[in-house]
């Protein structure tokens, strides 16, 4: 859902982001359905390396079709197909800390996830860690081999986990010291 009259966005970008409803023009509280929205996990687009392209605004150009082309930051050693490849997204599962997709590709290709590319996401393909690429300026792309694959992204926030462990150990130390201090006999007055 997107308030279209207050936050206008190009239709192709809203398609890529999976926006299914916008507000009707001139009607702030009336919703209008968009039938062209893509799923949040798509696959098979032709990867185009955009840092080398002279116009870095391409993913936001009016003629960009997110079903056909994905702009990736790097094409590492030809890990992507040179063209659009037929890929079936068989199943997608979302939780707060995990995205998992079962896909079937005719050739090596790419899975594109319309969620923010953030360093704490870790990707695996068929259980093996793989590198994610930034797609369409701020989202995620994961190379996949030909055949059936399970793509899994896990959100692992190590700084938070370390901070929580330090906080809990400090709290436990304070409780132990407080309990030990309470068991001492009171000092006698002189």
PDB file of C-alpha atoms in Angstrom:
ATOM      1  CA  UNK A   1       0.000   0.000   0.000  1.00  0.00           C
ATOM      2  CA  UNK A   2       1.312   3.428  -0.913  1.00  0.00           C
ATOM      3  CA  UNK A   3      -0.181   6.882  -0.605  1.00  0.00           C
ATOM      4  CA  UNK A   4       0.232   7.677  -4.295  1.00  0.00           C
ATOM      5  CA  UNK A   5      -0.944  11.263  -4.200  1.00  0.00           C
ATOM      6  CA  UNK A   6       1.488  12.251  -1.452  1.00  0.00           C
ATOM      7  CA  UNK A   7       4.438  10.078  -2.523  1.00  0.00           C
ATOM      8  CA  UNK A   8       4.314   9.746  -6.302  1.00  0.00           C
ATOM      9  CA  UNK A   9       6.649   7.077  -7.675  1.00  0.00           C
ATOM     10  CA  UNK A  10       7.203   5.731 -11.181  1.00  0.00           C
ATOM     11  CA  UNK A  11       4.876   2.835 -12.014  1.00  0.00           C
ATOM     12  CA  UNK A  12       7.785   0.504 -12.868  1.00  0.00           C
ATOM     13  CA  UNK A  13       9.426   1.126  -9.490  1.00  0.00           C
ATOM     14  CA  UNK A  14       6.126   0.496  -7.693  1.00  0.00           C
ATOM     15  CA  UNK A  15       5.794  -2.738  -9.703  1.00  0.00           C
ATOM     16  CA  UNK A  16       9.272  -3.860  -8.595  1.00  0.00           C
ATOM     17  CA  UNK A  17       8.530  -2.998  -4.945  1.00  0.00           C
ATOM     18  CA  UNK A  18       5.328  -5.037  -5.005  1.00  0.00           C
ATOM     19  CA  UNK A  19       2.977  -2.101  -4.359  1.00  0.00           C
ATOM     20  CA  UNK A  20      -0.518  -3.586  -4.734  1.00  0.00           C
ATOM     21  CA  UNK A  21      -2.622  -0.536  -3.768  1.00  0.00           C
ATOM     22  CA  UNK A  22      -2.264   3.234  -3.996  1.00  0.00           C
ATOM     23  CA  UNK A  23      -4.598   6.020  -3.060  1.00  0.00           C
ATOM     24  CA  UNK A  24      -7.013   7.205  -5.719  1.00  0.00           C
ATOM     25  CA  UNK A  25      -6.057  10.576  -7.221  1.00  0.00           C
ATOM     26  CA  UNK A  26      -7.657  13.307  -5.130  1.00  0.00           C
ATOM     27  CA  UNK A  27      -8.987  10.779  -2.565  1.00  0.00           C
ATOM     28  CA  UNK A  28      -6.647  10.417   0.401  1.00  0.00           C
ATOM     29  CA  UNK A  29      -8.636   7.627   2.079  1.00  0.00           C
ATOM     30  CA  UNK A  30      -9.762   5.633  -0.980  1.00  0.00           C
ATOM     31  CA  UNK A  31      -7.551   2.793  -2.234  1.00  0.00           C
ATOM     32  CA  UNK A  32      -7.071   1.737  -5.822  1.00  0.00           C
ATOM     33  CA  UNK A  33      -5.745  -1.718  -6.704  1.00  0.00           C
ATOM     34  CA  UNK A  34      -2.624  -2.098  -8.884  1.00  0.00           C
ATOM     35  CA  UNK A  35      -2.641  -5.326 -10.871  1.00  0.00           C
ATOM     36  CA  UNK A  36       0.912  -5.003 -12.228  1.00  0.00           C
ATOM     37  CA  UNK A  37       2.741  -5.416  -8.885  1.00  0.00           C
ATOM     38  CA  UNK A  38       5.524  -8.005  -8.921  1.00  0.00           C
ATOM     39  CA  UNK A  39       6.134 -10.497  -6.126  1.00  0.00           C
ATOM     40  CA  UNK A  40       8.864  -9.502  -3.652  1.00  0.00           C
ATOM     41  CA  UNK A  41      11.003 -12.409  -4.903  1.00  0.00           C
ATOM     42  CA  UNK A  42      11.494 -12.576  -8.657  1.00  0.00           C
ATOM     43  CA  UNK A  43      14.060 -14.315 -10.846  1.00  0.00           C
ATOM     44  CA  UNK A  44      15.503 -14.659 -14.320  1.00  0.00           C
ATOM     45  CA  UNK A  45      15.952 -11.003 -15.236  1.00  0.00           C
ATOM     46  CA  UNK A  46      18.866 -10.046 -17.483  1.00  0.00           C
ATOM     47  CA  UNK A  47      21.611  -8.631 -15.231  1.00  0.00           C
ATOM     48  CA  UNK A  48      23.137  -5.359 -16.385  1.00  0.00           C
ATOM     49  CA  UNK A  49      26.143  -3.941 -14.553  1.00  0.00           C
ATOM     50  CA  UNK A  50      25.193  -0.350 -13.807  1.00  0.00           C
ATOM     51  CA  UNK A  51      28.353   1.303 -12.399  1.00  0.00           C
ATOM     52  CA  UNK A  52      29.925   1.065 -15.838  1.00  0.00           C
ATOM     53  CA  UNK A  53      26.845   2.527 -17.524  1.00  0.00           C
ATOM     54  CA  UNK A  54      27.023   6.305 -18.069  1.00  0.00           C
ATOM     55  CA  UNK A  55      23.490   6.875 -16.750  1.00  0.00           C
ATOM     56  CA  UNK A  56      23.245   5.579 -13.157  1.00  0.00           C
ATOM     57  CA  UNK A  57      19.560   6.619 -13.062  1.00  0.00           C
ATOM     58  CA  UNK A  58      18.613   3.713 -15.351  1.00  0.00           C
ATOM     59  CA  UNK A  59      16.724   1.690 -12.720  1.00  0.00           C
ATOM     60  CA  UNK A  60      14.420   4.679 -12.328  1.00  0.00           C
ATOM     61  CA  UNK A  61      13.990   5.461 -16.028  1.00  0.00           C
ATOM     62  CA  UNK A  62      10.455   5.387 -17.397  1.00  0.00           C
ATOM     63  CA  UNK A  63      11.285   2.614 -19.881  1.00  0.00           C
ATOM     64  CA  UNK A  64      12.918   0.250 -17.342  1.00  0.00           C
ATOM     65  CA  UNK A  65      11.041  -3.053 -17.071  1.00  0.00           C
ATOM     66  CA  UNK A  66      11.915  -4.760 -13.756  1.00  0.00           C
ATOM     67  CA  UNK A  67      10.549  -8.067 -15.110  1.00  0.00           C
ATOM     68  CA  UNK A  68      13.179  -8.085 -17.863  1.00  0.00           C
ATOM     69  CA  UNK A  69      16.274  -6.312 -16.456  1.00  0.00           C
ATOM     70  CA  UNK A  70      17.981  -6.073 -13.073  1.00  0.00           C
ATOM     71  CA  UNK A  71      20.804  -3.610 -12.514  1.00  0.00           C
ATOM     72  CA  UNK A  72      23.586  -5.193 -10.443  1.00  0.00           C
ATOM     73  CA  UNK A  73      26.603  -3.500  -8.960  1.00  0.00           C
ATOM     74  CA  UNK A  74      29.139  -6.083 -10.152  1.00  0.00           C
ATOM     75  CA  UNK A  75      29.165  -9.021 -12.525  1.00  0.00           C
ATOM     76  CA  UNK A  76      31.718 -11.158 -10.706  1.00  0.00           C
ATOM     77  CA  UNK A  77      33.408 -13.438 -13.192  1.00  0.00           C
ATOM     78  CA  UNK A  78      30.362 -14.130 -15.334  1.00  0.00           C
ATOM     79  CA  UNK A  79      28.261 -15.610 -12.542  1.00  0.00           C
ATOM     80  CA  UNK A  80      25.132 -14.239 -14.151  1.00  0.00           C
ATOM     81  CA  UNK A  81      23.468 -15.125 -17.421  1.00  0.00           C
ATOM     82  CA  UNK A  82      23.978 -12.796 -20.367  1.00  0.00           C
ATOM     83  CA  UNK A  83      20.255 -12.652 -21.063  1.00  0.00           C
ATOM     84  CA  UNK A  84      16.862 -13.189 -19.502  1.00  0.00           C
ATOM     85  CA  UNK A  85      16.518 -16.820 -18.376  1.00  0.00           C
ATOM     86  CA  UNK A  86      13.318 -18.760 -17.671  1.00  0.00           C
ATOM     87  CA  UNK A  87      13.191 -19.267 -13.900  1.00  0.00           C
ATOM     88  CA  UNK A  88      10.256 -20.551 -11.852  1.00  0.00           C
ATOM     89  CA  UNK A  89       9.877 -19.325  -8.290  1.00  0.00           C
ATOM     90  CA  UNK A  90       8.247 -22.411  -6.783  1.00  0.00           C
ATOM     91  CA  UNK A  91       7.741 -21.299  -3.177  1.00  0.00           C
ATOM     92  CA  UNK A  92       8.622 -18.316  -0.980  1.00  0.00           C
ATOM     93  CA  UNK A  93       8.648 -18.198   2.824  1.00  0.00           C
ATOM     94  CA  UNK A  94       9.106 -14.973   4.821  1.00  0.00           C
ATOM     95  CA  UNK A  95       9.737 -14.559   8.539  1.00  0.00           C
ATOM     96  CA  UNK A  96      11.161 -11.623  10.490  1.00  0.00           C
ATOM     97  CA  UNK A  97      14.736 -12.924  10.184  1.00  0.00           C
ATOM     98  CA  UNK A  98      14.604 -15.184   7.135  1.00  0.00           C
ATOM     99  CA  UNK A  99      13.629 -15.231   3.482  1.00  0.00           C
ATOM    100  CA  UNK A 100      13.627 -18.594   1.744  1.00  0.00           C
ATOM    101  CA  UNK A 101      12.757 -19.326  -1.880  1.00  0.00           C
ATOM    102  CA  UNK A 102      12.693 -22.528  -3.906  1.00  0.00           C
ATOM    103  CA  UNK A 103      13.509 -21.821  -7.548  1.00  0.00           C
ATOM    104  CA  UNK A 104      14.097 -23.776 -10.729  1.00  0.00           C
ATOM    105  CA  UNK A 105      16.276 -22.249 -13.449  1.00  0.00           C
ATOM    106  CA  UNK A 106      16.938 -23.452 -16.992  1.00  0.00           C
ATOM    107  CA  UNK A 107      20.454 -21.940 -16.787  1.00  0.00           C
ATOM    108  CA  UNK A 108      22.493 -20.020 -14.240  1.00  0.00           C
ATOM    109  CA  UNK A 109      20.621 -16.862 -13.398  1.00  0.00           C
ATOM    110  CA  UNK A 110      19.783 -14.462 -10.597  1.00  0.00           C
ATOM    111  CA  UNK A 111      17.143 -14.196  -7.871  1.00  0.00           C
ATOM    112  CA  UNK A 112      16.123 -10.631  -7.038  1.00  0.00           C
ATOM    113  CA  UNK A 113      14.609  -9.729  -3.675  1.00  0.00           C
ATOM    114  CA  UNK A 114      12.880  -6.376  -3.295  1.00  0.00           C
ATOM    115  CA  UNK A 115      14.111  -5.702   0.223  1.00  0.00           C
ATOM    116  CA  UNK A 116      16.807  -3.348   1.454  1.00  0.00           C
ATOM    117  CA  UNK A 117      20.363  -4.574   0.940  1.00  0.00           C
ATOM    118  CA  UNK A 118      21.761  -4.437   4.479  1.00  0.00           C
ATOM    119  CA  UNK A 119      25.096  -5.963   5.583  1.00  0.00           C
ATOM    120  CA  UNK A 120      23.553  -8.212   8.266  1.00  0.00           C
ATOM    121  CA  UNK A 121      21.800 -10.388   5.661  1.00  0.00           C
ATOM    122  CA  UNK A 122      23.668 -13.644   4.844  1.00  0.00           C
ATOM    123  CA  UNK A 123      22.773 -15.650   1.737  1.00  0.00           C
ATOM    124  CA  UNK A 124      23.069 -19.360   0.999  1.00  0.00           C
ATOM    125  CA  UNK A 125      22.183 -21.278  -2.132  1.00  0.00           C
ATOM    126  CA  UNK A 126      21.589 -24.985  -1.518  1.00  0.00           C
ATOM    127  CA  UNK A 127      23.256 -24.622   1.891  1.00  0.00           C
ATOM    128  CA  UNK A 128      26.494 -23.028   0.593  1.00  0.00           C
ATOM    129  CA  UNK A 129      27.245 -19.416   1.482  1.00  0.00           C
ATOM    130  CA  UNK A 130      27.230 -17.082  -1.490  1.00  0.00           C
ATOM    131  CA  UNK A 131      27.794 -13.410  -2.095  1.00  0.00           C
ATOM    132  CA  UNK A 132      24.827 -11.109  -2.521  1.00  0.00           C
ATOM    133  CA  UNK A 133      25.034  -8.222  -4.926  1.00  0.00           C
ATOM    134  CA  UNK A 134      23.292  -4.897  -4.659  1.00  0.00           C
ATOM    135  CA  UNK A 135      20.469  -4.804  -7.207  1.00  0.00           C
ATOM    136  CA  UNK A 136      18.578  -1.810  -8.591  1.00  0.00           C
ATOM    137  CA  UNK A 137      20.647   0.558  -6.394  1.00  0.00           C
ATOM    138  CA  UNK A 138      19.418  -0.629  -2.973  1.00  0.00           C
ATOM    139  CA  UNK A 139      18.019  -4.154  -3.103  1.00  0.00           C
ATOM    140  CA  UNK A 140      19.371  -7.732  -3.256  1.00  0.00           C
ATOM    141  CA  UNK A 141      20.435 -10.090  -6.051  1.00  0.00           C
ATOM    142  CA  UNK A 142      21.748 -13.630  -5.553  1.00  0.00           C
ATOM    143  CA  UNK A 143      23.290 -15.726  -8.323  1.00  0.00           C
ATOM    144  CA  UNK A 144      21.848 -19.225  -8.734  1.00  0.00           C
ATOM    145  CA  UNK A 145      22.999 -22.261 -10.738  1.00  0.00           C
ATOM    146  CA  UNK A 146      20.927 -24.137 -13.302  1.00  0.00           C
ATOM    147  CA  UNK A 147      18.399 -26.589 -11.872  1.00  0.00           C
ATOM    148  CA  UNK A 148      16.458 -26.557  -8.613  1.00  0.00           C
ATOM    149  CA  UNK A 149      17.857 -24.430  -5.807  1.00  0.00           C
ATOM    150  CA  UNK A 150      16.891 -23.228  -2.369  1.00  0.00           C
ATOM    151  CA  UNK A 151      17.918 -19.623  -1.764  1.00  0.00           C
ATOM    152  CA  UNK A 152      17.965 -18.588   1.870  1.00  0.00           C
ATOM    153  CA  UNK A 153      18.706 -15.230   3.472  1.00  0.00           C
ATOM    154  CA  UNK A 154      19.218 -15.041   7.233  1.00  0.00           C
ATOM    155  CA  UNK A 155      19.397 -11.817   9.204  1.00  0.00           C
ATOM    156  CA  UNK A 156      22.253 -12.149  11.697  1.00  0.00           C
ATOM    157  CA  UNK A 157      22.873  -9.065  13.842  1.00  0.00           C
ATOM    158  CA  UNK A 158      26.137  -9.905  15.645  1.00  0.00           C
ATOM    159  CA  UNK A 159      26.642  -6.457  17.236  1.00  0.00           C
ATOM    160  CA  UNK A 160      23.191  -6.743  18.842  1.00  0.00           C
ATOM    161  CA  UNK A 161      23.855 -10.303  20.041  1.00  0.00           C
ATOM    162  CA  UNK A 162      27.239  -9.355  21.525  1.00  0.00           C
ATOM    163  CA  UNK A 163      25.743  -6.283  23.217  1.00  0.00           C
ATOM    164  CA  UNK A 164      22.883  -8.353  24.662  1.00  0.00           C
ATOM    165  CA  UNK A 165      25.326 -10.991  25.972  1.00  0.00           C
ATOM    166  CA  UNK A 166      27.484  -8.280  27.619  1.00  0.00           C
ATOM    167  CA  UNK A 167      24.412  -6.653  29.173  1.00  0.00           C
ATOM    168  CA  UNK A 168      23.140  -9.951  30.587  1.00  0.00           C
ATOM    169  CA  UNK A 169      26.565 -10.908  31.985  1.00  0.00           C
ATOM    170  CA  UNK A 170      26.917  -7.455  33.589  1.00  0.00           C
ATOM    171  CA  UNK A 171      23.470  -7.764  35.148  1.00  0.00           C
ATOM    172  CA  UNK A 172      24.294 -11.237  36.500  1.00  0.00           C
ATOM    173  CA  UNK A 173      27.603  -9.937  37.929  1.00  0.00           C
ATOM    174  CA  UNK A 174      25.749  -7.107  39.675  1.00  0.00           C
ATOM    175  CA  UNK A 175      23.234  -9.575  41.175  1.00  0.00           C
ATOM    176  CA  UNK A 176      26.055 -11.862  42.408  1.00  0.00           C
ATOM    177  CA  UNK A 177      27.967  -8.943  43.968  1.00  0.00           C
ATOM    178  CA  UNK A 178      24.796  -7.594  45.583  1.00  0.00           C
ATOM    179  CA  UNK A 179      23.954 -11.022  47.044  1.00  0.00           C
ATOM    180  CA  UNK A 180      27.499 -11.454  48.394  1.00  0.00           C
ATOM    181  CA  UNK A 181      27.435  -7.982  49.909  1.00  0.00           C
ATOM    182  CA  UNK A 182      24.153  -8.761  51.711  1.00  0.00           C
ATOM    183  CA  UNK A 183      25.527 -11.902  53.421  1.00  0.00           C
ATOM    184  CA  UNK A 184      28.400 -10.152  55.275  1.00  0.00           C
ATOM    185  CA  UNK A 185      27.920  -9.383  58.948  1.00  0.00           C
ATOM    186  CA  UNK A 186      27.243  -5.770  59.685  1.00  0.00           C
ATOM    187  CA  UNK A 187      30.227  -3.740  60.848  1.00  0.00           C
ATOM    188  CA  UNK A 188      30.228  -3.185  64.629  1.00  0.00           C
ATOM    189  CA  UNK A 189      30.239   0.412  65.847  1.00  0.00           C
ATOM    190  CA  UNK A 190      33.291   1.546  67.754  1.00  0.00           C
TER     191      UNK A 190
END
